């Protein structure tokens, strides 16, 4: 008992302001300073420590990447705002912008906000509108150098808790949990400005139609919808989306509950795993999604395309107690066109 008390008495609270963070300003190199302060504080954290983003708004350059954290809590009492620095945002592989905030190879990691689902406070603001504009209308707003960044990524990690976060307007996916095990996501609020996305969806639709794609009202290029023209002969649903997914997990033992997602793509998308691609599990399995309010395209499994040498796998996924007002598809399985059906 004495040793346990000693461990807890040594736990520290690390305020990012003590590492140079500056709130409430976009002037000068504030985004670079805040990027460095948060990175330094998290890298300095020892098991049992809590790193605190204190009250205030902190403009921060993207590409925050932390690895090998053990028993660390990131407490977001303030707001991290993704600085709209399209030219300076790092591209790790040359074709994909790095995530705004990425954790890899972590164990016993907690990421916690100060506000519950539906609260006015924002934990992470992705400032996605500028990214959406450039992705869809580069001739007007300028061309991006790569694929848009995700807002919060957790990769190849175990025993992770994400709770009471409010995430707003990611450039792309909001919460991507890739190859994880023993994860809880609760009381999370993810909101996309659908009004800002509406003219971009119309632009996507106009582009599809001009290229011979189908339309829910008119079918395919031949007026009836076919494999060559896209679309649906029966006037099926054609959805223009901006890939602003809500929560996308792969791995095993994931529990997502009591959360709210308002977006224009998959609110939930379970991604597959395979033995040669995932370390935590050879199959995305044993996931429970419950007591969720989801307004978007729907809650999906997939896509699950062919994969070699080990096949992609998804099993034992449960959705229950979902409220899905104005959903486009509800709960559904995505079959990859090259699969010949979903597996």
mmCIF file of C-alpha atoms in Angstrom:
data_model
loop_
_atom_site.group_PDB
_atom_site.id
_atom_site.type_symbol
_atom_site.label_atom_id
_atom_site.label_comp_id
_atom_site.label_asym_id
_atom_site.label_seq_id
_atom_site.Cartn_x
_atom_site.Cartn_y
_atom_site.Cartn_z
ATOM 1 C CA UNK A 1 0.000 0.000 0.000
ATOM 2 C CA UNK A 2 2.835 2.404 0.816
ATOM 3 C CA UNK A 3 4.399 1.917 -2.609
ATOM 4 C CA UNK A 4 1.050 2.538 -4.323
ATOM 5 C CA UNK A 5 0.579 5.785 -2.388
ATOM 6 C CA UNK A 6 4.088 6.835 -3.350
ATOM 7 C CA UNK A 7 3.307 6.319 -7.027
ATOM 8 C CA UNK A 8 0.207 8.509 -6.856
ATOM 9 C CA UNK A 9 1.935 11.182 -4.797
ATOM 10 C CA UNK A 10 4.547 11.515 -7.559
ATOM 11 C CA UNK A 11 1.946 12.104 -10.274
ATOM 12 C CA UNK A 12 2.233 15.573 -11.734
ATOM 13 C CA UNK A 13 0.028 18.070 -13.562
ATOM 14 C CA UNK A 14 1.854 19.652 -16.472
ATOM 15 C CA UNK A 15 0.365 22.949 -17.696
ATOM 16 C CA UNK A 16 1.231 23.628 -21.329
ATOM 17 C CA UNK A 17 1.609 27.329 -20.474
ATOM 18 C CA UNK A 18 4.635 26.385 -18.383
ATOM 19 C CA UNK A 19 6.142 25.051 -21.620
ATOM 20 C CA UNK A 20 5.536 28.305 -23.480
ATOM 21 C CA UNK A 21 1.984 27.938 -24.817
ATOM 22 C CA UNK A 22 0.220 31.223 -25.561
ATOM 23 C CA UNK A 23 -3.613 31.373 -25.644
ATOM 24 C CA UNK A 24 -5.948 33.762 -27.445
ATOM 25 C CA UNK A 25 -3.625 34.838 -30.234
ATOM 26 C CA UNK A 26 -2.895 33.998 -33.850
ATOM 27 C CA UNK A 27 -0.156 36.564 -34.203
ATOM 28 C CA UNK A 28 3.468 35.863 -34.994
ATOM 29 C CA UNK A 29 4.461 32.242 -34.668
ATOM 30 C CA UNK A 30 1.843 31.348 -32.024
ATOM 31 C CA UNK A 31 0.823 28.168 -33.853
ATOM 32 C CA UNK A 32 4.412 26.925 -33.922
ATOM 33 C CA UNK A 33 4.989 27.876 -30.271
ATOM 34 C CA UNK A 34 1.832 26.088 -29.133
ATOM 35 C CA UNK A 35 2.657 23.040 -31.257
ATOM 36 C CA UNK A 36 6.050 22.845 -29.565
ATOM 37 C CA UNK A 37 4.684 23.463 -26.077
ATOM 38 C CA UNK A 38 2.095 20.696 -26.271
ATOM 39 C CA UNK A 39 4.571 18.274 -27.822
ATOM 40 C CA UNK A 40 7.209 19.009 -25.187
ATOM 41 C CA UNK A 41 4.755 18.694 -22.301
ATOM 42 C CA UNK A 42 3.436 15.331 -23.508
ATOM 43 C CA UNK A 43 6.921 14.002 -24.139
ATOM 44 C CA UNK A 44 7.892 15.071 -20.616
ATOM 45 C CA UNK A 45 4.949 13.225 -19.048
ATOM 46 C CA UNK A 46 5.746 10.197 -16.913
ATOM 47 C CA UNK A 47 3.315 7.406 -15.959
ATOM 48 C CA UNK A 48 0.540 8.908 -13.855
ATOM 49 C CA UNK A 49 1.005 12.471 -15.136
ATOM 50 C CA UNK A 50 -1.705 14.705 -16.575
ATOM 51 C CA UNK A 51 -0.962 17.256 -19.285
ATOM 52 C CA UNK A 52 -3.462 20.112 -19.156
ATOM 53 C CA UNK A 53 -4.547 22.419 -21.945
ATOM 54 C CA UNK A 54 -5.842 25.143 -19.636
ATOM 55 C CA UNK A 55 -8.814 27.404 -20.302
ATOM 56 C CA UNK A 56 -8.337 29.413 -23.467
ATOM 57 C CA UNK A 57 -8.028 28.968 -27.218
ATOM 58 C CA UNK A 58 -4.678 27.743 -28.507
ATOM 59 C CA UNK A 59 -3.943 28.052 -32.222
ATOM 60 C CA UNK A 60 -1.716 25.163 -33.111
ATOM 61 C CA UNK A 61 -0.007 23.885 -36.228
ATOM 62 C CA UNK A 62 -0.983 20.378 -37.219
ATOM 63 C CA UNK A 63 1.229 17.332 -37.286
ATOM 64 C CA UNK A 64 1.380 16.835 -33.513
ATOM 65 C CA UNK A 65 2.704 13.275 -33.194
ATOM 66 C CA UNK A 66 3.295 11.485 -29.891
ATOM 67 C CA UNK A 67 4.446 7.924 -29.429
ATOM 68 C CA UNK A 68 5.010 5.415 -26.637
ATOM 69 C CA UNK A 69 3.103 7.305 -23.916
ATOM 70 C CA UNK A 70 2.349 5.183 -20.854
ATOM 71 C CA UNK A 71 -0.410 5.932 -18.332
ATOM 72 C CA UNK A 72 -0.726 9.574 -19.370
ATOM 73 C CA UNK A 73 -3.827 11.782 -19.422
ATOM 74 C CA UNK A 74 -4.352 14.698 -21.790
ATOM 75 C CA UNK A 75 -6.915 17.017 -20.190
ATOM 76 C CA UNK A 76 -8.472 19.526 -22.569
ATOM 77 C CA UNK A 77 -9.997 22.261 -20.415
ATOM 78 C CA UNK A 78 -9.357 24.745 -23.219
ATOM 79 C CA UNK A 79 -9.621 24.515 -26.996
ATOM 80 C CA UNK A 80 -7.025 23.408 -29.510
ATOM 81 C CA UNK A 81 -7.633 25.157 -32.825
ATOM 82 C CA UNK A 82 -6.056 23.754 -35.972
ATOM 83 C CA UNK A 83 -4.278 26.680 -37.599
ATOM 84 C CA UNK A 84 -5.186 26.982 -41.282
ATOM 85 C CA UNK A 85 -1.604 26.699 -42.510
ATOM 86 C CA UNK A 86 -2.091 24.651 -45.632
ATOM 87 C CA UNK A 87 1.394 25.252 -47.023
ATOM 88 C CA UNK A 88 3.225 24.586 -43.750
ATOM 89 C CA UNK A 89 1.199 21.644 -42.444
ATOM 90 C CA UNK A 90 3.517 18.607 -42.644
ATOM 91 C CA UNK A 91 3.027 15.820 -45.174
ATOM 92 C CA UNK A 92 4.703 12.838 -43.602
ATOM 93 C CA UNK A 93 4.661 10.593 -46.661
ATOM 94 C CA UNK A 94 4.480 13.294 -49.291
ATOM 95 C CA UNK A 95 0.877 12.613 -50.282
ATOM 96 C CA UNK A 96 -1.099 12.683 -47.009
ATOM 97 C CA UNK A 97 -1.196 15.543 -44.531
ATOM 98 C CA UNK A 98 -0.261 14.339 -41.050
ATOM 99 C CA UNK A 99 -3.095 14.200 -38.538
ATOM 100 C CA UNK A 100 -3.692 17.234 -36.374
ATOM 101 C CA UNK A 101 -3.075 15.173 -33.216
ATOM 102 C CA UNK A 102 -1.769 11.590 -33.430
ATOM 103 C CA UNK A 103 -0.917 9.092 -30.705
ATOM 104 C CA UNK A 104 0.815 5.841 -31.585
ATOM 105 C CA UNK A 105 1.995 2.855 -29.559
ATOM 106 C CA UNK A 106 0.367 4.198 -26.406
ATOM 107 C CA UNK A 107 -0.860 2.221 -23.420
ATOM 108 C CA UNK A 108 -3.324 3.352 -20.755
ATOM 109 C CA UNK A 109 -3.905 6.687 -22.487
ATOM 110 C CA UNK A 110 -6.777 8.988 -21.546
ATOM 111 C CA UNK A 111 -7.870 11.948 -23.671
ATOM 112 C CA UNK A 112 -10.506 13.923 -21.812
ATOM 113 C CA UNK A 113 -12.407 17.128 -22.434
ATOM 114 C CA UNK A 114 -14.096 19.416 -19.966
ATOM 115 C CA UNK A 115 -17.477 19.392 -21.688
ATOM 116 C CA UNK A 116 -20.003 16.622 -22.095
ATOM 117 C CA UNK A 117 -21.898 15.819 -25.281
ATOM 118 C CA UNK A 118 -24.032 18.742 -26.366
ATOM 119 C CA UNK A 119 -22.086 21.332 -24.383
ATOM 120 C CA UNK A 120 -21.108 24.641 -25.933
ATOM 121 C CA UNK A 121 -17.391 24.273 -25.243
ATOM 122 C CA UNK A 122 -15.185 22.876 -28.008
ATOM 123 C CA UNK A 123 -12.166 20.691 -27.229
ATOM 124 C CA UNK A 124 -10.676 20.497 -30.743
ATOM 125 C CA UNK A 125 -11.698 22.774 -33.596
ATOM 126 C CA UNK A 126 -10.495 21.497 -36.961
ATOM 127 C CA UNK A 127 -11.406 24.655 -38.926
ATOM 128 C CA UNK A 128 -12.330 22.333 -41.768
ATOM 129 C CA UNK A 129 -14.109 24.738 -44.114
ATOM 130 C CA UNK A 130 -10.922 25.962 -45.763
ATOM 131 C CA UNK A 131 -9.772 22.374 -46.308
ATOM 132 C CA UNK A 132 -13.140 21.375 -47.794
ATOM 133 C CA UNK A 133 -13.098 24.368 -50.129
ATOM 134 C CA UNK A 134 -9.637 23.530 -51.431
ATOM 135 C CA UNK A 135 -10.421 19.847 -51.820
ATOM 136 C CA UNK A 136 -13.595 20.387 -53.843
ATOM 137 C CA UNK A 137 -12.978 23.716 -55.586
ATOM 138 C CA UNK A 138 -9.201 24.056 -55.994
ATOM 139 C CA UNK A 139 -9.664 26.343 -58.998
ATOM 140 C CA UNK A 140 -11.208 28.926 -56.656
ATOM 141 C CA UNK A 141 -9.429 28.376 -53.349
ATOM 142 C CA UNK A 142 -6.086 26.801 -54.208
ATOM 143 C CA UNK A 143 -4.951 23.212 -54.513
ATOM 144 C CA UNK A 144 -3.964 21.074 -51.546
ATOM 145 C CA UNK A 145 -0.648 19.222 -51.601
ATOM 146 C CA UNK A 146 -2.152 15.941 -50.418
ATOM 147 C CA UNK A 147 -5.120 14.244 -48.763
ATOM 148 C CA UNK A 148 -6.716 16.195 -45.953
ATOM 149 C CA UNK A 149 -5.625 15.514 -42.345
ATOM 150 C CA UNK A 150 -7.606 13.635 -39.739
ATOM 151 C CA UNK A 151 -8.360 15.487 -36.510
ATOM 152 C CA UNK A 152 -7.516 12.937 -33.787
ATOM 153 C CA UNK A 153 -5.788 9.620 -34.510
ATOM 154 C CA UNK A 154 -4.875 6.786 -32.146
ATOM 155 C CA UNK A 155 -2.792 4.049 -33.760
ATOM 156 C CA UNK A 156 -1.604 0.639 -32.528
ATOM 157 C CA UNK A 157 -2.503 1.417 -28.919
ATOM 158 C CA UNK A 158 -4.134 -0.361 -25.989
ATOM 159 C CA UNK A 159 -6.290 0.632 -23.023
ATOM 160 C CA UNK A 160 -7.427 3.974 -24.395
ATOM 161 C CA UNK A 161 -10.209 6.201 -23.069
ATOM 162 C CA UNK A 162 -11.575 9.118 -25.098
ATOM 163 C CA UNK A 163 -14.267 10.959 -23.169
ATOM 164 C CA UNK A 164 -16.149 14.238 -22.947
ATOM 165 C CA UNK A 165 -14.546 15.696 -26.044
ATOM 166 C CA UNK A 166 -16.335 18.103 -28.344
ATOM 167 C CA UNK A 167 -14.820 18.023 -31.833
ATOM 168 C CA UNK A 168 -15.821 20.448 -34.538
ATOM 169 C CA UNK A 169 -15.318 20.540 -38.312
ATOM 170 C CA UNK A 170 -12.428 18.210 -38.987
ATOM 171 C CA UNK A 171 -10.738 18.594 -42.374
ATOM 172 C CA UNK A 172 -11.437 14.866 -42.797
ATOM 173 C CA UNK A 173 -12.222 12.087 -40.266
ATOM 174 C CA UNK A 174 -12.744 13.257 -36.685
ATOM 175 C CA UNK A 175 -11.713 10.281 -34.535
ATOM 176 C CA UNK A 176 -9.721 7.512 -36.215
ATOM 177 C CA UNK A 177 -8.862 4.528 -34.014
ATOM 178 C CA UNK A 178 -6.598 2.274 -36.043
ATOM 179 C CA UNK A 179 -5.414 -1.128 -34.783
ATOM 180 C CA UNK A 180 -6.456 -0.586 -31.160
ATOM 181 C CA UNK A 181 -7.503 -2.816 -28.271
ATOM 182 C CA UNK A 182 -9.527 -2.181 -25.110
ATOM 183 C CA UNK A 183 -10.902 1.244 -26.020
ATOM 184 C CA UNK A 184 -13.757 3.255 -24.542
ATOM 185 C CA UNK A 185 -15.246 6.314 -26.233
ATOM 186 C CA UNK A 186 -17.963 8.071 -24.272
ATOM 187 C CA UNK A 187 -19.826 11.379 -24.008
ATOM 188 C CA UNK A 188 -18.226 12.663 -27.192
ATOM 189 C CA UNK A 189 -19.808 15.354 -29.360
ATOM 190 C CA UNK A 190 -18.785 15.534 -33.031
ATOM 191 C CA UNK A 191 -20.363 18.273 -35.117
ATOM 192 C CA UNK A 192 -19.891 19.315 -38.743
ATOM 193 C CA UNK A 193 -21.165 22.570 -40.196
ATOM 194 C CA UNK A 194 -23.491 20.992 -42.744
ATOM 195 C CA UNK A 195 -24.634 24.382 -44.031
ATOM 196 C CA UNK A 196 -21.052 25.201 -45.010
ATOM 197 C CA UNK A 197 -20.763 21.847 -46.753
ATOM 198 C CA UNK A 198 -24.039 22.172 -48.710
ATOM 199 C CA UNK A 199 -22.700 24.215 -51.672
ATOM 200 C CA UNK A 200 -19.701 21.905 -51.890
ATOM 201 C CA UNK A 201 -21.972 18.874 -52.069
ATOM 202 C CA UNK A 202 -23.846 20.574 -54.883
ATOM 203 C CA UNK A 203 -20.553 21.161 -56.674
ATOM 204 C CA UNK A 204 -19.695 17.472 -56.283
ATOM 205 C CA UNK A 205 -23.081 16.474 -57.635
ATOM 206 C CA UNK A 206 -22.737 18.785 -60.632
ATOM 207 C CA UNK A 207 -19.291 17.359 -61.335
ATOM 208 C CA UNK A 208 -20.578 13.790 -61.150
ATOM 209 C CA UNK A 209 -23.439 14.534 -63.506
ATOM 210 C CA UNK A 210 -21.157 16.287 -65.985
ATOM 211 C CA UNK A 211 -18.925 13.212 -66.000
ATOM 212 C CA UNK A 212 -21.857 10.914 -66.747
ATOM 213 C CA UNK A 213 -22.568 9.805 -63.210
ATOM 214 C CA UNK A 214 -26.074 8.957 -62.097
ATOM 215 C CA UNK A 215 -28.447 10.996 -60.017
ATOM 216 C CA UNK A 216 -31.067 9.890 -57.523
ATOM 217 C CA UNK A 217 -33.684 11.589 -59.686
ATOM 218 C CA UNK A 218 -32.383 10.726 -63.109
ATOM 219 C CA UNK A 219 -30.299 7.569 -63.028
ATOM 220 C CA UNK A 220 -27.080 7.088 -64.950
ATOM 221 C CA UNK A 221 -25.514 8.497 -68.050
ATOM 222 C CA UNK A 222 -28.004 6.617 -70.222
ATOM 223 C CA UNK A 223 -30.946 7.967 -68.297
ATOM 224 C CA UNK A 224 -31.520 4.770 -66.378
ATOM 225 C CA UNK A 225 -28.428 4.222 -64.316
ATOM 226 C CA UNK A 226 -26.005 1.426 -65.141
ATOM 227 C CA UNK A 227 -22.528 0.167 -64.427
ATOM 228 C CA UNK A 228 -21.056 2.589 -66.918
ATOM 229 C CA UNK A 229 -23.050 5.621 -65.897
ATOM 230 C CA UNK A 230 -23.074 5.137 -62.140
ATOM 231 C CA UNK A 231 -26.267 5.771 -60.261
ATOM 232 C CA UNK A 232 -29.271 3.566 -59.719
ATOM 233 C CA UNK A 233 -31.848 2.543 -62.295
ATOM 234 C CA UNK A 234 -34.517 2.750 -59.596
ATOM 235 C CA UNK A 235 -33.613 6.276 -58.581
ATOM 236 C CA UNK A 236 -31.467 5.068 -55.680
ATOM 237 C CA UNK A 237 -29.632 7.195 -53.217
ATOM 238 C CA UNK A 238 -26.589 9.078 -54.493
ATOM 239 C CA UNK A 239 -24.710 10.796 -51.690
ATOM 240 C CA UNK A 240 -22.123 13.509 -52.068
ATOM 241 C CA UNK A 241 -19.866 13.501 -49.038
ATOM 242 C CA UNK A 242 -16.733 15.255 -47.896
ATOM 243 C CA UNK A 243 -15.247 12.330 -45.921
ATOM 244 C CA UNK A 244 -15.852 13.982 -42.567
ATOM 245 C CA UNK A 245 -16.459 10.671 -40.792
ATOM 246 C CA UNK A 246 -17.314 10.674 -37.103
ATOM 247 C CA UNK A 247 -15.704 7.683 -35.343
ATOM 248 C CA UNK A 248 -13.809 5.032 -37.342
ATOM 249 C CA UNK A 249 -12.364 2.126 -35.315
ATOM 250 C CA UNK A 250 -10.426 -1.002 -36.217
ATOM 251 C CA UNK A 251 -9.073 -3.579 -33.784
ATOM 252 C CA UNK A 252 -10.827 -5.310 -30.903
ATOM 253 C CA UNK A 253 -12.751 -4.690 -27.688
ATOM 254 C CA UNK A 254 -14.096 -1.227 -28.499
ATOM 255 C CA UNK A 255 -17.018 0.354 -26.635
ATOM 256 C CA UNK A 256 -18.562 3.568 -27.978
ATOM 257 C CA UNK A 257 -21.475 4.956 -25.983
ATOM 258 C CA UNK A 258 -23.540 7.999 -25.025
ATOM 259 C CA UNK A 259 -22.248 10.197 -27.818
ATOM 260 C CA UNK A 260 -23.539 12.494 -30.560
ATOM 261 C CA UNK A 261 -22.408 12.759 -34.185
ATOM 262 C CA UNK A 262 -23.822 15.251 -36.677
ATOM 263 C CA UNK A 263 -22.030 15.016 -40.018
ATOM 264 C CA UNK A 264 -22.473 14.366 -43.728
ATOM 265 C CA UNK A 265 -20.633 11.061 -44.029
ATOM 266 C CA UNK A 266 -20.490 7.872 -41.972
ATOM 267 C CA UNK A 267 -21.165 8.721 -38.355
ATOM 268 C CA UNK A 268 -19.591 5.368 -37.452
ATOM 269 C CA UNK A 269 -17.449 3.282 -39.816
ATOM 270 C CA UNK A 270 -15.942 0.018 -38.570
ATOM 271 C CA UNK A 271 -12.792 -0.680 -40.596
ATOM 272 C CA UNK A 272 -11.396 -4.200 -41.179
ATOM 273 C CA UNK A 273 -8.227 -5.734 -39.795
ATOM 274 C CA UNK A 274 -6.079 -8.568 -41.093
ATOM 275 C CA UNK A 275 -3.373 -10.709 -39.508
ATOM 276 C CA UNK A 276 -0.581 -9.143 -41.562
ATOM 277 C CA UNK A 277 -1.762 -5.547 -41.197
ATOM 278 C CA UNK A 278 -2.905 -5.204 -37.568
ATOM 279 C CA UNK A 279 -0.892 -5.999 -34.451
ATOM 280 C CA UNK A 280 -3.677 -5.865 -31.860
ATOM 281 C CA UNK A 281 -6.014 -8.245 -33.654
ATOM 282 C CA UNK A 282 -6.193 -10.126 -36.921
ATOM 283 C CA UNK A 283 -9.869 -9.183 -37.094
ATOM 284 C CA UNK A 284 -11.888 -6.110 -36.175
ATOM 285 C CA UNK A 285 -14.116 -7.697 -33.580
ATOM 286 C CA UNK A 286 -16.007 -7.437 -30.316
ATOM 287 C CA UNK A 287 -17.250 -3.874 -30.642
ATOM 288 C CA UNK A 288 -20.351 -2.390 -29.028
ATOM 289 C CA UNK A 289 -21.980 0.876 -30.100
ATOM 290 C CA UNK A 290 -24.876 1.965 -27.910
ATOM 291 C CA UNK A 291 -26.933 4.963 -26.816
ATOM 292 C CA UNK A 292 -25.758 7.092 -29.725
ATOM 293 C CA UNK A 293 -27.452 9.914 -31.613
ATOM 294 C CA UNK A 294 -26.241 9.812 -35.212
ATOM 295 C CA UNK A 295 -27.302 12.160 -37.998
ATOM 296 C CA UNK A 296 -25.311 11.533 -41.147
ATOM 297 C CA UNK A 297 -24.980 8.846 -43.798
ATOM 298 C CA UNK A 298 -25.244 6.092 -41.183
ATOM 299 C CA UNK A 299 -23.418 3.534 -39.077
ATOM 300 C CA UNK A 300 -21.437 1.265 -41.363
ATOM 301 C CA UNK A 301 -19.241 -1.788 -41.457
ATOM 302 C CA UNK A 302 -16.605 -1.610 -44.153
ATOM 303 C CA UNK A 303 -15.669 -1.288 -46.794
ATOM 304 C CA UNK A 304 -14.055 -4.721 -46.640
ATOM 305 C CA UNK A 305 -12.046 -5.122 -49.842
ATOM 306 C CA UNK A 306 -10.008 -8.202 -50.733
ATOM 307 C CA UNK A 307 -6.628 -8.388 -49.043
ATOM 308 C CA UNK A 308 -3.666 -10.746 -49.297
ATOM 309 C CA UNK A 309 -1.977 -12.703 -47.883
ATOM 310 C CA UNK A 310 -4.366 -12.565 -44.896
ATOM 311 C CA UNK A 311 -7.998 -11.736 -45.585
ATOM 312 C CA UNK A 312 -9.683 -8.686 -44.128
ATOM 313 C CA UNK A 313 -12.013 -9.542 -41.280
ATOM 314 C CA UNK A 314 -14.849 -7.918 -39.306
ATOM 315 C CA UNK A 315 -16.990 -9.862 -36.809
ATOM 316 C CA UNK A 316 -19.098 -9.571 -33.671
ATOM 317 C CA UNK A 317 -20.117 -5.933 -34.091
ATOM 318 C CA UNK A 318 -23.191 -4.788 -32.140
ATOM 319 C CA UNK A 319 -25.266 -1.642 -32.630
ATOM 320 C CA UNK A 320 -28.076 -1.039 -30.152
ATOM 321 C CA UNK A 321 -30.079 1.820 -28.757
ATOM 322 C CA UNK A 322 -29.265 4.160 -31.650
ATOM 323 C CA UNK A 323 -31.296 7.268 -32.449
ATOM 324 C CA UNK A 324 -30.694 8.219 -36.078
ATOM 325 C CA UNK A 325 -32.829 11.211 -37.103
ATOM 326 C CA UNK A 326 -32.621 12.074 -40.815
ATOM 327 C CA UNK A 327 -30.072 9.348 -41.456
ATOM 328 C CA UNK A 328 -29.359 8.569 -45.088
ATOM 329 C CA UNK A 329 -28.836 4.804 -44.806
ATOM 330 C CA UNK A 330 -29.132 3.762 -41.161
ATOM 331 C CA UNK A 331 -27.044 0.740 -40.195
ATOM 332 C CA UNK A 332 -25.476 -0.865 -43.239
ATOM 333 C CA UNK A 333 -22.625 -2.958 -44.615
ATOM 334 C CA UNK A 334 -20.442 -1.532 -47.349
ATOM 335 C CA UNK A 335 -19.572 -4.052 -50.006
ATOM 336 C CA UNK A 336 -16.477 -3.186 -51.976
ATOM 337 C CA UNK A 337 -17.156 -3.243 -55.762
ATOM 338 C CA UNK A 338 -14.325 -5.699 -56.299
ATOM 339 C CA UNK A 339 -15.608 -8.091 -53.626
ATOM 340 C CA UNK A 340 -18.721 -9.226 -55.424
ATOM 341 C CA UNK A 341 -20.574 -8.594 -52.182
ATOM 342 C CA UNK A 342 -19.859 -7.983 -48.516
ATOM 343 C CA UNK A 343 -18.115 -10.650 -46.451
#
